[in-house]
Amino acid sequence: MSTPETAPRLPVFRLAPDIYAPLLALTQAAKKGLDPVLVELLLIRASQLNRCAFCLDMHVTDARKAGVSEERITLLSAWEEAPAHYTEKERAALAFTEAVTLVSHGGVPDEVYERAAAHFGDAELARLLALITAINSWNRLNVAARTPAGGVL
């Protein structure tokens, strides 16, 4: 049940449909060559940080379809305290996702960037950065518009 504070506010993509296609194209291009499980973990984590219920609902569903266990999905918000559940490569990508998503909190520290660069080549790192940028855009549009979880764009 929605309250005045959570009621849908603005059907952005219906009112400005030309915004949807380029953002979707960026998202799809960024995913090319990346592990689908890793992609979903990063999309969920950024959406958790941005409190985007619409994107969380979508990407948790997609993660399940990609074979991510319920335990890994559940523990994702505390991934640093659950090291046995995520590979070092995933942990480096999650740290990078958090730093880029929270960029106003001090930028992307060299150690976070270097940790990610140790696991991903330059082209992969560029795609990760584009993916994180895209999900942050989706999150901001959907949070500001109050797109409901399970709703349609």
mmCIF file of C-alpha atoms in Angstrom, residues 40-146:
data_model
loop_
_atom_site.group_PDB
_atom_site.id
_atom_site.type_symbol
_atom_site.label_atom_id
_atom_site.label_comp_id
_atom_site.label_asym_id
_atom_site.label_seq_id
_atom_site.Cartn_x
_atom_site.Cartn_y
_atom_site.Cartn_z
ATOM 1 C CA GLU A 40 23.626 -8.916 -11.167
ATOM 2 C CA LEU A 41 25.566 -8.754 -7.902
ATOM 3 C CA LEU A 42 26.831 -5.281 -8.811
ATOM 4 C CA LEU A 43 23.414 -4.071 -9.972
ATOM 5 C CA ILE A 44 21.849 -5.261 -6.725
ATOM 6 C CA ARG A 45 24.554 -3.687 -4.566
ATOM 7 C CA ALA A 46 24.326 -0.275 -6.222
ATOM 8 C CA SER A 47 20.526 -0.444 -5.997
ATOM 9 C CA GLN A 48 20.769 -1.276 -2.279
ATOM 10 C CA LEU A 49 23.000 1.733 -1.692
ATOM 11 C CA ASN A 50 20.633 3.967 -3.656
ATOM 12 C CA ARG A 51 17.520 2.433 -2.051
ATOM 13 C CA CYS A 52 15.882 1.733 -5.404
ATOM 14 C CA ALA A 53 13.104 -0.770 -4.744
ATOM 15 C CA PHE A 54 12.188 -1.058 -8.427
ATOM 16 C CA CYS A 55 15.728 -2.008 -9.469
ATOM 17 C CA LEU A 56 16.248 -4.267 -6.447
ATOM 18 C CA ASP A 57 13.111 -6.216 -7.297
ATOM 19 C CA MET A 58 14.196 -6.580 -10.919
ATOM 20 C CA HIS A 59 17.816 -7.523 -10.288
ATOM 21 C CA VAL A 60 17.170 -9.916 -7.406
ATOM 22 C CA THR A 61 14.784 -11.738 -9.760
ATOM 23 C CA ASP A 62 17.414 -11.688 -12.531
ATOM 24 C CA ALA A 63 20.110 -12.896 -10.109
ATOM 25 C CA ARG A 64 17.982 -15.872 -9.140
ATOM 26 C CA LYS A 65 17.473 -16.687 -12.831
ATOM 27 C CA ALA A 66 21.266 -16.469 -13.305
ATOM 28 C CA GLY A 67 21.721 -19.051 -10.533
ATOM 29 C CA VAL A 68 22.790 -16.808 -7.646
ATOM 30 C CA SER A 69 21.905 -18.490 -4.351
ATOM 31 C CA GLU A 70 19.479 -16.940 -1.893
ATOM 32 C CA GLU A 71 22.272 -16.867 0.673
ATOM 33 C CA ARG A 72 24.529 -14.757 -1.570
ATOM 34 C CA ILE A 73 21.659 -12.407 -2.416
ATOM 35 C CA THR A 74 20.707 -12.040 1.246
ATOM 36 C CA LEU A 75 24.267 -11.402 2.414
ATOM 37 C CA LEU A 76 25.118 -8.926 -0.335
ATOM 38 C CA SER A 77 24.457 -5.847 1.784
ATOM 39 C CA ALA A 78 27.102 -7.178 4.213
ATOM 40 C CA TRP A 79 29.481 -8.708 1.657
ATOM 41 C CA GLU A 80 32.587 -7.462 3.495
ATOM 42 C CA GLU A 81 31.555 -9.471 6.563
ATOM 43 C CA ALA A 82 30.798 -12.573 4.475
ATOM 44 C CA PRO A 83 34.057 -13.190 2.599
ATOM 45 C CA ALA A 84 33.465 -16.913 2.152
ATOM 46 C CA HIS A 85 30.423 -16.191 -0.026
ATOM 47 C CA TYR A 86 32.111 -14.001 -2.650
ATOM 48 C CA THR A 87 35.254 -14.514 -4.671
ATOM 49 C CA GLU A 88 38.103 -12.033 -4.384
ATOM 50 C CA LYS A 89 37.257 -10.838 -7.899
ATOM 51 C CA GLU A 90 33.616 -10.244 -6.876
ATOM 52 C CA ARG A 91 34.758 -8.478 -3.707
ATOM 53 C CA ALA A 92 37.030 -6.177 -5.721
ATOM 54 C CA ALA A 93 34.162 -5.374 -8.095
ATOM 55 C CA LEU A 94 31.777 -4.779 -5.187
ATOM 56 C CA ALA A 95 34.227 -2.380 -3.543
ATOM 57 C CA PHE A 96 34.601 -0.562 -6.868
ATOM 58 C CA THR A 97 30.802 -0.420 -7.236
ATOM 59 C CA GLU A 98 30.426 1.088 -3.780
ATOM 60 C CA ALA A 99 33.153 3.684 -4.363
ATOM 61 C CA VAL A 100 31.702 4.785 -7.711
ATOM 62 C CA THR A 101 28.132 4.799 -6.379
ATOM 63 C CA LEU A 102 29.187 6.831 -3.344
ATOM 64 C CA VAL A 103 31.670 8.959 -5.301
ATOM 65 C CA SER A 104 30.681 12.105 -3.393
ATOM 66 C CA HIS A 105 32.060 10.479 -0.219
ATOM 67 C CA GLY A 106 35.683 10.913 -1.242
ATOM 68 C CA GLY A 107 35.978 9.753 -4.812
ATOM 69 C CA VAL A 108 37.282 6.359 -5.847
ATOM 70 C CA PRO A 109 40.327 5.662 -3.666
ATOM 71 C CA ASP A 110 43.462 4.419 -5.415
ATOM 72 C CA GLU A 111 43.461 1.194 -3.390
ATOM 73 C CA VAL A 112 39.894 0.390 -4.504
ATOM 74 C CA TYR A 113 40.728 1.115 -8.133
ATOM 75 C CA GLU A 114 43.969 -0.880 -7.992
ATOM 76 C CA ARG A 115 42.219 -3.821 -6.340
ATOM 77 C CA ALA A 116 39.684 -3.902 -9.173
ATOM 78 C CA ALA A 117 42.405 -3.406 -11.798
ATOM 79 C CA ALA A 118 44.229 -6.452 -10.408
ATOM 80 C CA HIS A 119 41.245 -8.626 -11.412
ATOM 81 C CA PHE A 120 39.966 -6.911 -14.547
ATOM 82 C CA GLY A 121 41.707 -5.745 -17.690
ATOM 83 C CA ASP A 122 41.310 -2.144 -18.815
ATOM 84 C CA ALA A 123 38.449 -2.962 -21.219
ATOM 85 C CA GLU A 124 36.580 -4.912 -18.517
ATOM 86 C CA LEU A 125 37.171 -2.134 -16.013
ATOM 87 C CA ALA A 126 35.757 0.374 -18.504
ATOM 88 C CA ARG A 127 32.659 -1.807 -18.891
ATOM 89 C CA LEU A 128 32.299 -2.142 -15.120
ATOM 90 C CA LEU A 129 32.506 1.626 -14.758
ATOM 91 C CA ALA A 130 29.886 2.090 -17.489
ATOM 92 C CA LEU A 131 27.639 -0.529 -15.857
ATOM 93 C CA ILE A 132 27.889 1.140 -12.458
ATOM 94 C CA THR A 133 27.201 4.518 -14.047
ATOM 95 C CA ALA A 134 24.163 3.113 -15.849
ATOM 96 C CA ILE A 135 22.616 1.483 -12.762
ATOM 97 C CA ASN A 136 23.144 4.663 -10.797
ATOM 98 C CA SER A 137 21.256 6.549 -13.513
ATOM 99 C CA TRP A 138 18.425 3.992 -13.481
ATOM 100 C CA ASN A 139 18.331 4.151 -9.671
ATOM 101 C CA ARG A 140 18.193 7.936 -9.542
ATOM 102 C CA LEU A 141 15.460 8.177 -12.155
ATOM 103 C CA ASN A 142 13.346 5.483 -10.489
ATOM 104 C CA VAL A 143 13.848 6.719 -6.929
ATOM 105 C CA ALA A 144 13.032 10.319 -7.843
ATOM 106 C CA ALA A 145 9.999 9.209 -9.872
ATOM 107 C CA ARG A 146 8.986 6.736 -7.141
#
